[in-house]
C-alpha positions as YAML, in Angstrom:
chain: A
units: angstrom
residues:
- id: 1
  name: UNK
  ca: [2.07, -7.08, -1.18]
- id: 2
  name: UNK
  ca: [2.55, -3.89, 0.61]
- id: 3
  name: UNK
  ca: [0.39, -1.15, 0.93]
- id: 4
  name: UNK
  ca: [0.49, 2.35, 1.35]
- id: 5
  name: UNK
  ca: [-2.60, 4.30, 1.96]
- id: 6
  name: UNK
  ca: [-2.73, 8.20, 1.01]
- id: 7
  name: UNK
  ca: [-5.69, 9.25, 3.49]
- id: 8
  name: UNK
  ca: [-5.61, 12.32, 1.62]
- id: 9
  name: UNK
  ca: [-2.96, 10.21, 0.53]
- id: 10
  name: UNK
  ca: [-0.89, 6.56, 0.93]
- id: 11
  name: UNK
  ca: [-1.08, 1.96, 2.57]
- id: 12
  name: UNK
  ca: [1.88, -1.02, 2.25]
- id: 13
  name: UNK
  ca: [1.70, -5.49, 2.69]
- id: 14
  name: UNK
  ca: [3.16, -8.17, 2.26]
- id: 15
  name: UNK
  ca: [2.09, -10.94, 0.76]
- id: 16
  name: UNK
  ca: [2.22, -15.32, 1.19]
- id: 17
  name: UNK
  ca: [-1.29, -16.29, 0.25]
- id: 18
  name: UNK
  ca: [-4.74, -15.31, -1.45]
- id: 19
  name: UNK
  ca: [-6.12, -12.81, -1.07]
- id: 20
  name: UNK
  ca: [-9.33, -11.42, -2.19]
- id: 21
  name: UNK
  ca: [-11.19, -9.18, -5.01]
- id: 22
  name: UNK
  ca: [-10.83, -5.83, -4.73]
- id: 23
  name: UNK
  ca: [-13.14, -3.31, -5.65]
- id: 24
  name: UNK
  ca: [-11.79, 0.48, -5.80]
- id: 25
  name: UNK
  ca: [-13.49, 3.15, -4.39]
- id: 26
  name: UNK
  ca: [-10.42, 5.24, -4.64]
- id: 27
  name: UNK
  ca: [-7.67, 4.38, -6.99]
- id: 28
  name: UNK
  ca: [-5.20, 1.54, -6.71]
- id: 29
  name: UNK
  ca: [-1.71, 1.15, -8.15]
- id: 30
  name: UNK
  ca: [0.60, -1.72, -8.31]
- id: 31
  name: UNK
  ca: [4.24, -1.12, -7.98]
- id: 32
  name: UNK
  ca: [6.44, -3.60, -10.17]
- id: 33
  name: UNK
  ca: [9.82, -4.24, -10.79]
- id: 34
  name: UNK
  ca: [8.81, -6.07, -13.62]
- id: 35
  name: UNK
  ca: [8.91, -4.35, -17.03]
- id: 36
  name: UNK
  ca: [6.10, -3.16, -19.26]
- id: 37
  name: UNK
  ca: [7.04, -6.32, -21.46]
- id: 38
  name: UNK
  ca: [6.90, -8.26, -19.33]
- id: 39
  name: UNK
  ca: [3.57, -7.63, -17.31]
- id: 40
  name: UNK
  ca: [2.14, -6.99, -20.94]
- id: 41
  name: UNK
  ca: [3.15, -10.90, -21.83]
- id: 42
  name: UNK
  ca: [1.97, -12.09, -18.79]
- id: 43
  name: UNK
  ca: [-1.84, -10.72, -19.15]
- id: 44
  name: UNK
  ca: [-1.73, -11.01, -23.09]
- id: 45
  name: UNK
  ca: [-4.23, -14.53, -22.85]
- id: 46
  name: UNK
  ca: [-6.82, -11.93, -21.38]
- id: 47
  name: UNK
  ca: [-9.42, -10.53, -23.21]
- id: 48
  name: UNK
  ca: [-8.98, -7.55, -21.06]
- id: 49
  name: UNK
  ca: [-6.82, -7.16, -18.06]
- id: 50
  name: UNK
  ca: [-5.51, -4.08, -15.36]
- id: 51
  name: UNK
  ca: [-3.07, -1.63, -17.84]
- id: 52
  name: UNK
  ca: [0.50, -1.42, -17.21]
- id: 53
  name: UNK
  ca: [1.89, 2.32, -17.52]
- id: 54
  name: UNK
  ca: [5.65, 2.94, -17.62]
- id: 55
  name: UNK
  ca: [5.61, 6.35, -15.61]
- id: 56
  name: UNK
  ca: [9.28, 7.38, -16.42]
- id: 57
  name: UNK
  ca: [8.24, 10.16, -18.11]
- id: 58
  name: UNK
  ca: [6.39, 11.93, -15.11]
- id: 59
  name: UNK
  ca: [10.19, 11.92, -13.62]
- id: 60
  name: UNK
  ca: [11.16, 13.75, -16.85]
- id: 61
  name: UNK
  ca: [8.63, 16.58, -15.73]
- id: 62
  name: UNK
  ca: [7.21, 18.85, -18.49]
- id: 63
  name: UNK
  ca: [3.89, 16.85, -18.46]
- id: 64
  name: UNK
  ca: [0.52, 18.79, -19.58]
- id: 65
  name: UNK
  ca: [-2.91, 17.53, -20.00]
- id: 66
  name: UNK
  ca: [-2.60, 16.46, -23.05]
- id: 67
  name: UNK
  ca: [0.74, 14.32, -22.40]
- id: 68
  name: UNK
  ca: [0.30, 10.46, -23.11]
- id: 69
  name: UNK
  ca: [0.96, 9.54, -19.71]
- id: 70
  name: UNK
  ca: [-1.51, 11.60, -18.33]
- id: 71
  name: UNK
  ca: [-4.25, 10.26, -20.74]
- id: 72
  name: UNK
  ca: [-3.21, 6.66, -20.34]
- id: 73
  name: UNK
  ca: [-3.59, 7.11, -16.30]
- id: 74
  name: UNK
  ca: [-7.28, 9.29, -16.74]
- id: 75
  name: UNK
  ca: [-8.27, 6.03, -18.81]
- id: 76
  name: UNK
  ca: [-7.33, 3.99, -16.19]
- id: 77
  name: UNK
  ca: [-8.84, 5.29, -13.20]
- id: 78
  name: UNK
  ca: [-12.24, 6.20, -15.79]
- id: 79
  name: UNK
  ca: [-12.56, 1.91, -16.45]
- id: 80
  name: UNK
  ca: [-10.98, 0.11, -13.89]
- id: 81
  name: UNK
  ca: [-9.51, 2.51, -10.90]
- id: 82
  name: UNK
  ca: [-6.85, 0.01, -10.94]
- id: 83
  name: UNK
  ca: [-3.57, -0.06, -12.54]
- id: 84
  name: UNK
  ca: [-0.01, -1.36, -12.10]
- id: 85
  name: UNK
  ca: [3.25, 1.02, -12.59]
- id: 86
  name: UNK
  ca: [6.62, 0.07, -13.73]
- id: 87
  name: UNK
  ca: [9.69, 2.53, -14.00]
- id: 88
  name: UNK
  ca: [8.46, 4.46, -10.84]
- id: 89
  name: UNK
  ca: [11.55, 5.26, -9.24]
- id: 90
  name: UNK
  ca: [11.43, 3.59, -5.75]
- id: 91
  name: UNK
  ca: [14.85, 1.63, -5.43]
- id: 92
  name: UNK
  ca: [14.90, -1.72, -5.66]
- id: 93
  name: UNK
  ca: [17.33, -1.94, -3.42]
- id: 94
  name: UNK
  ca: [15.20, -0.03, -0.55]
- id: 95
  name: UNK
  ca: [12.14, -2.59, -1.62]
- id: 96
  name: UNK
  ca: [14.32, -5.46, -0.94]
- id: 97
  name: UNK
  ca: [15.25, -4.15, 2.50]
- id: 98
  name: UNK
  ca: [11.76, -3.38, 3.50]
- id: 99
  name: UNK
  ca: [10.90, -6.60, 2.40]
- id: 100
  name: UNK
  ca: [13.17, -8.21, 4.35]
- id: 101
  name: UNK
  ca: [12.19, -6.03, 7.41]
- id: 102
  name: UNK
  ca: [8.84, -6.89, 7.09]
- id: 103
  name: UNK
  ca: [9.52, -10.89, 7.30]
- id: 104
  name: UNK
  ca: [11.56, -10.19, 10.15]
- id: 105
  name: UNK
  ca: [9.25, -8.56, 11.95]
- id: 106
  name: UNK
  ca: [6.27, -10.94, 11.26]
- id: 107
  name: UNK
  ca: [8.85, -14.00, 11.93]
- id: 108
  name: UNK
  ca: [8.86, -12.17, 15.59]
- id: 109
  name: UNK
  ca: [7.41, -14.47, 18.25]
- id: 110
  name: UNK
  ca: [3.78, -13.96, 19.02]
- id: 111
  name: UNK
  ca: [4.32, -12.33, 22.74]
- id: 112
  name: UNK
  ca: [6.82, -9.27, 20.89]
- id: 113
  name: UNK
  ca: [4.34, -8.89, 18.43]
- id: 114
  name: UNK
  ca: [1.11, -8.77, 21.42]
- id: 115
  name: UNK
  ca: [2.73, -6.34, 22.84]
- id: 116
  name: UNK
  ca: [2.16, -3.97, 19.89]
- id: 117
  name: UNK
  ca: [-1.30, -4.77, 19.60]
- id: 118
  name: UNK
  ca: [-3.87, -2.15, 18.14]
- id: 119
  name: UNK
  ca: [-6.00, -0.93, 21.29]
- id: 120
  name: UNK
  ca: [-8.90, 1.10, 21.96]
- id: 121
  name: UNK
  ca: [-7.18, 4.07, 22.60]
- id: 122
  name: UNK
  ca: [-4.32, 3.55, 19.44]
- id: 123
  name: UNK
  ca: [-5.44, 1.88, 16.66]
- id: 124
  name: UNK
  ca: [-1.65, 2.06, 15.27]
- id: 125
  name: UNK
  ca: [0.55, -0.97, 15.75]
- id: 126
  name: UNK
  ca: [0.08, -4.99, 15.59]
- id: 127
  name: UNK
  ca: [-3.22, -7.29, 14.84]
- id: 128
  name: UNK
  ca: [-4.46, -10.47, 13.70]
- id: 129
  name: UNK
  ca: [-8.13, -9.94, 14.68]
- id: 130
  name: UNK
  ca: [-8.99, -7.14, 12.03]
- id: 131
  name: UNK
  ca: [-12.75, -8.21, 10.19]
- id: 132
  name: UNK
  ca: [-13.39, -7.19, 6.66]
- id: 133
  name: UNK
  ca: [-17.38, -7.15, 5.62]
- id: 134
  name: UNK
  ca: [-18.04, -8.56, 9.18]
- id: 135
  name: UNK
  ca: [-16.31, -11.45, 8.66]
- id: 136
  name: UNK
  ca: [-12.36, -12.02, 10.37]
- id: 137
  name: UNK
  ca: [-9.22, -11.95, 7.79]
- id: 138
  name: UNK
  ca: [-7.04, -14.50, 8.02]
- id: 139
  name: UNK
  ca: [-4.16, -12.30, 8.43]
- id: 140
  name: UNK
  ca: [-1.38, -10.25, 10.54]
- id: 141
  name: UNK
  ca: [-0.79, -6.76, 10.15]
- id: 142
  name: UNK
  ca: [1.01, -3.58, 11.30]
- id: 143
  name: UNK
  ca: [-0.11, -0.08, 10.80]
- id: 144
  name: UNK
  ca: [2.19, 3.38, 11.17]
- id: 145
  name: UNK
  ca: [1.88, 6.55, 9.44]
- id: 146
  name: UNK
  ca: [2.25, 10.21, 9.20]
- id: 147
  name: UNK
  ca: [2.58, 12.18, 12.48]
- id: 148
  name: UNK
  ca: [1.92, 15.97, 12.82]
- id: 149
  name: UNK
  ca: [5.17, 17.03, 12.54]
- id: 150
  name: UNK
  ca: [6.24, 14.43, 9.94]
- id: 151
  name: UNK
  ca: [9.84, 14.69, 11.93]
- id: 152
  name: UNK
  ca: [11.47, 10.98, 12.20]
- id: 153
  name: UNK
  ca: [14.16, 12.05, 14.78]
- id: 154
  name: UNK
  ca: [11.40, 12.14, 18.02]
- id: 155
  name: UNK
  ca: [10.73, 9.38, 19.84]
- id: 156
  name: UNK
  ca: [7.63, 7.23, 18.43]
- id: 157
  name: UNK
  ca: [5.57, 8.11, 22.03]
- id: 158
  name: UNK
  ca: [6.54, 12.08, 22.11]
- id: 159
  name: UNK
  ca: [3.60, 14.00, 22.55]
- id: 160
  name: UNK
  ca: [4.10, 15.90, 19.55]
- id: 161
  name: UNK
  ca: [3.43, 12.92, 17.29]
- id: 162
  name: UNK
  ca: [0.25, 12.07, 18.76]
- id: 163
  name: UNK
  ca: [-2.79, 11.92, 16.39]
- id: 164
  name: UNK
  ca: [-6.72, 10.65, 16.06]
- id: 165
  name: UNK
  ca: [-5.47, 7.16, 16.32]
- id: 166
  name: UNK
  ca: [-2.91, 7.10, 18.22]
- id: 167
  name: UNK
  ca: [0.93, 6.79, 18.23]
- id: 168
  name: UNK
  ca: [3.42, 5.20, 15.70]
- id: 169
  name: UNK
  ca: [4.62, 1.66, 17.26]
- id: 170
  name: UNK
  ca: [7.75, -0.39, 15.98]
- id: 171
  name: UNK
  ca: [9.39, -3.30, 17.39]
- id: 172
  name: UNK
  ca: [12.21, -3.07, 19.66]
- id: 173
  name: UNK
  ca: [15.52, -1.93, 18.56]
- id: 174
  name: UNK
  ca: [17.65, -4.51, 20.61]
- id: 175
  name: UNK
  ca: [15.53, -7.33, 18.47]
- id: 176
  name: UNK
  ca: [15.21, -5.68, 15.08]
- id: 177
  name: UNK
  ca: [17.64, -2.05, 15.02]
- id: 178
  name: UNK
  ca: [16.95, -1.84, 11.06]
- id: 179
  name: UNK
  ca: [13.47, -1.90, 11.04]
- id: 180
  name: UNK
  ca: [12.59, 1.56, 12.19]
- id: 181
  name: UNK
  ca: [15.17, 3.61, 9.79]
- id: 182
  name: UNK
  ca: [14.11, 1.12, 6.50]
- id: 183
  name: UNK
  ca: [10.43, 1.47, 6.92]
- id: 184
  name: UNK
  ca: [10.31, 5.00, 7.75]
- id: 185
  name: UNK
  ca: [12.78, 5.54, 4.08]
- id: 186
  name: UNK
  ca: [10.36, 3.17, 2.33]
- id: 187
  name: UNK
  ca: [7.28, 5.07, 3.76]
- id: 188
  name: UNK
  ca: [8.72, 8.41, 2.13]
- id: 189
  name: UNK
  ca: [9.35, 6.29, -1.11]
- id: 190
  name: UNK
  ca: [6.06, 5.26, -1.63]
- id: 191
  name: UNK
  ca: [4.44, 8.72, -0.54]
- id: 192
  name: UNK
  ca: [6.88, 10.77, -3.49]
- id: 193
  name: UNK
  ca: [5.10, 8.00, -5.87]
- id: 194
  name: UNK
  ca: [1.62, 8.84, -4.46]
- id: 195
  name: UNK
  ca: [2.50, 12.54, -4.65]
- id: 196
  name: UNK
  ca: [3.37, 12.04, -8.62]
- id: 197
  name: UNK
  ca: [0.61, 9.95, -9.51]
- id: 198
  name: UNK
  ca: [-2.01, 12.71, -7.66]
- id: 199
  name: UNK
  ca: [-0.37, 15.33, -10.37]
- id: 200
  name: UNK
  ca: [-1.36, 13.04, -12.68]
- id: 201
  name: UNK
  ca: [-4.86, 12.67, -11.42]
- id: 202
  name: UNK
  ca: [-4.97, 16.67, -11.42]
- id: 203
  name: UNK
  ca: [-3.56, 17.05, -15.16]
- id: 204
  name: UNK
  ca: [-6.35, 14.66, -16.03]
- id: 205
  name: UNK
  ca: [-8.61, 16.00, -14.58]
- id: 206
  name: UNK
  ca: [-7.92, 18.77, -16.47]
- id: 207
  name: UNK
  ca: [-6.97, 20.95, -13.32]
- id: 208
  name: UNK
  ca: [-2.96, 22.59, -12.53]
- id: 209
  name: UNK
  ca: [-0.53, 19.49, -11.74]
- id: 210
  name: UNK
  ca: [-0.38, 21.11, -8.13]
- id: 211
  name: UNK
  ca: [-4.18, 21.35, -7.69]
- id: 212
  name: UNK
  ca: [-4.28, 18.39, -4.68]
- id: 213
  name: UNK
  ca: [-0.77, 19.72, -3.22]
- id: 214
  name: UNK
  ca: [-1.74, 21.87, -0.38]
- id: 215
  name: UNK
  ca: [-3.16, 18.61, 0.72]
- id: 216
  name: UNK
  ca: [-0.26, 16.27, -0.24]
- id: 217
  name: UNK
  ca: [1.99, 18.66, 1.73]
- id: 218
  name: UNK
  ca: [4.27, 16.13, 3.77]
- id: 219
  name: UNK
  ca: [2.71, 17.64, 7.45]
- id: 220
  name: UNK
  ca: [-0.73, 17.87, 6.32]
- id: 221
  name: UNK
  ca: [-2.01, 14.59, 4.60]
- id: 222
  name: UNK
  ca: [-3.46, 11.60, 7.41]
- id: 223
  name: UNK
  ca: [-1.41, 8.26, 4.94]
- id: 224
  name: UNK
  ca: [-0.11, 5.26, 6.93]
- id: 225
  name: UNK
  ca: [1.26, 2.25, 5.56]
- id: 226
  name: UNK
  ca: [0.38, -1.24, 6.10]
- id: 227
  name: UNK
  ca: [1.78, -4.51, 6.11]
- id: 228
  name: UNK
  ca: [-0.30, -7.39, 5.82]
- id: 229
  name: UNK
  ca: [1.33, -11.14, 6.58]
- id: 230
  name: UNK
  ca: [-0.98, -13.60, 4.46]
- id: 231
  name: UNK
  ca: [-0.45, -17.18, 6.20]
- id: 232
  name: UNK
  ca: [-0.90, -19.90, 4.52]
- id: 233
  name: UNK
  ca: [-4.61, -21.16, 5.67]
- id: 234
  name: UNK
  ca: [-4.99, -23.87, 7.91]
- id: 235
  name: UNK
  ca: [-7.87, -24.36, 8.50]
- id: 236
  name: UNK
  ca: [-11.14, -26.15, 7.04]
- id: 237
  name: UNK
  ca: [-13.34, -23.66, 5.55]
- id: 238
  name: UNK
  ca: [-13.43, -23.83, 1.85]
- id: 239
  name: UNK
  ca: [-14.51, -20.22, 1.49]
- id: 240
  name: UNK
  ca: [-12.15, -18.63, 4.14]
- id: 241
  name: UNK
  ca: [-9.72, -15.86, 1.97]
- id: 242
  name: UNK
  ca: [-7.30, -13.65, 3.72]
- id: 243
  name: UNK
  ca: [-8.97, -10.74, 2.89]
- id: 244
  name: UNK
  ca: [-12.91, -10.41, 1.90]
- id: 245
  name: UNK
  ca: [-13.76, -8.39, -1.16]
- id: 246
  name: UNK
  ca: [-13.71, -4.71, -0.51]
- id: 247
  name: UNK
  ca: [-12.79, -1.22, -1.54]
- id: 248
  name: UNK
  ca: [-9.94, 0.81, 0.16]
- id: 249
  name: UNK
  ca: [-10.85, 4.06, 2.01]
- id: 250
  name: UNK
  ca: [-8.43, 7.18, 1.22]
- id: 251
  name: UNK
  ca: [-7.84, 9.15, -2.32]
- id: 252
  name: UNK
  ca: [-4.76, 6.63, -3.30]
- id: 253
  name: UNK
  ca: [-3.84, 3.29, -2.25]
- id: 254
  name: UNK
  ca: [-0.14, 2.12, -3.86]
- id: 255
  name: UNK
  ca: [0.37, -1.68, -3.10]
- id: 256
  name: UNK
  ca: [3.71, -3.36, -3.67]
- id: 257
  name: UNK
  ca: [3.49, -6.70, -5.78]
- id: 258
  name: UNK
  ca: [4.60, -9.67, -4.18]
- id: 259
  name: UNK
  ca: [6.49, -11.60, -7.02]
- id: 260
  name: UNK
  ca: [6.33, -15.11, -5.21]
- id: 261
  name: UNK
  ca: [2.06, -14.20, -4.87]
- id: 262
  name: UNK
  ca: [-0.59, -13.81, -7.62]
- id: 263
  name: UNK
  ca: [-3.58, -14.10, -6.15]
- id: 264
  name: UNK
  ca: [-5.08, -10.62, -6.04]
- id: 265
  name: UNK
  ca: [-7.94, -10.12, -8.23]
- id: 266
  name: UNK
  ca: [-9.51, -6.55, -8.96]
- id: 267
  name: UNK
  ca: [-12.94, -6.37, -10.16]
- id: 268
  name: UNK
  ca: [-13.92, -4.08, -12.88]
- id: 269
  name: UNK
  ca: [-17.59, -3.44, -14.42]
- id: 270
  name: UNK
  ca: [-17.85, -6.70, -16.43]
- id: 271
  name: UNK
  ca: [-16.57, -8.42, -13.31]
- id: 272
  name: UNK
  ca: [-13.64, -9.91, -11.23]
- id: 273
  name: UNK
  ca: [-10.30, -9.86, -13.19]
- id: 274
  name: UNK
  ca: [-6.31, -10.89, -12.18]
- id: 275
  name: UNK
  ca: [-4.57, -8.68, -10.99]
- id: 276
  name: UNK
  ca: [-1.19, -10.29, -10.19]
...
């Protein structure tokens, strides 16, 4: 899974093992390169499951509040705050590098990785230490995000890009040179999806597509993406999970499905429900 965070906007991870219920405060989508048919098959044996909305149509433009699209995503986030997307124009090819990126990086050995490690003074970089409803995930993960310029050319430590939390930090170039430039074009992906799906929220909402766009706006909006390792578990607590129930922070949270992975679980008002 990967998980991009929109704080007004975006989060990105990646995903080997279970990992736990999730409960929306703001809304979730699930990127797929599966189609419609396909996820639609796979949930048909429940009674009621996450909807799967084709959003092809919001790259067609011309959408009003009445549009299907827009109704079919106002339903969504009304019962479950939850859905997954297909058709929503991130390359697959991009995905697959980013994916590959990512298991390079967490296939990095432990003292590369420690010295990225989230500190007191930036909370941007490295962890495996990061607690969810007091209790410790058993998980890696790596955290970068939008800087106040929003330019990719300066250097990750240039004063310019400093914010609340701290400074963007990526792994060496000499050990990985492709993971900077791929994660950085896969970060700006999954943000234009965010940005669409937030003029979606707006039409439904009954408001102008543009309503949440002055704070969208690519150098005003806090969004970081994340990527979560899952390990498998090792040790001997039955009721360890990678990640405790909980709700994202942030107006939008657009996670990447792991294919090889179905262990998320979203929880709706009757109760917990898969997910993928």
């Amino acid at each position: 899974a990967h998980s991009l965070t929109l704080a007004t906007p975006n989060r990105v991870a990646m995903s080997h093992a279970c990992a736990a219920r999730h409960s929306c405060s703001s809304v979730v989508a699930v990127i797929s390169h599966r189609g419609r048919a396909a996820l639609l098959r796979r949930f048909s044996s429940a009674a009621r499951a996450p909807p799967v909305i084709d959003l092809s149509p919001l790259r067609d433009g011309g959408l009003s509040s009445s549009s299907p699209l827009v109704r079919e995503v106002a339903d969504a986030c009304e019962q479950w705050g939850f859905f997954q997307v297909v058709n929503h124009g991130v390359d697959e090819d991009l995905c697959a590098r980013a994916e590959e990126q990512q298991r390079a990086f967490f296939a990095l050995p432990m003292e590369v990785k420690e010295c990225m490690r989230r500190s007191a003074d930036n909370s941007r970089g490295w962890y495996n230490d990061e607690l969810t409803k007091q209790r410790r995930d058993w998980k890696e993960g790596l955290d970068f995000g939008s800087t106040p310029p929003m330019d990719w050319s300066l250097a990750d430590a240039d004063a310019r890009n400093g914010t609340l939390d701290g400074y963007n930090r990526f792994p060496p170039a000499d050990l990985l040179p492709s993971f900077r430039p791929t994660m950085l074009e896969y970060y700006d992906a999954l943000a234009g999806v965010a940005t669409g799906l937030a003029r979606l929220f707006s039409l439904g909402l009954g408001m102008p597509a543009d309503f949440f766009e002055p704070y969208l706006r690519r150098t005003q909006h806090t969004s970081y993406l994340r990527l979560n390792y899952y390990a498998p578990y090792t040790g001997e607590d039955p009721t360890q999970l990678c990640i405790s129930p909980h709700k994202d922070a942030g107006f939008l949270t657009v996670l990447r499905q792991d294919v090889g992975c179905h262990s998320l679980q979203v929880r709706d008002r009757q109760g917990p429900r898969g997910g993928g």
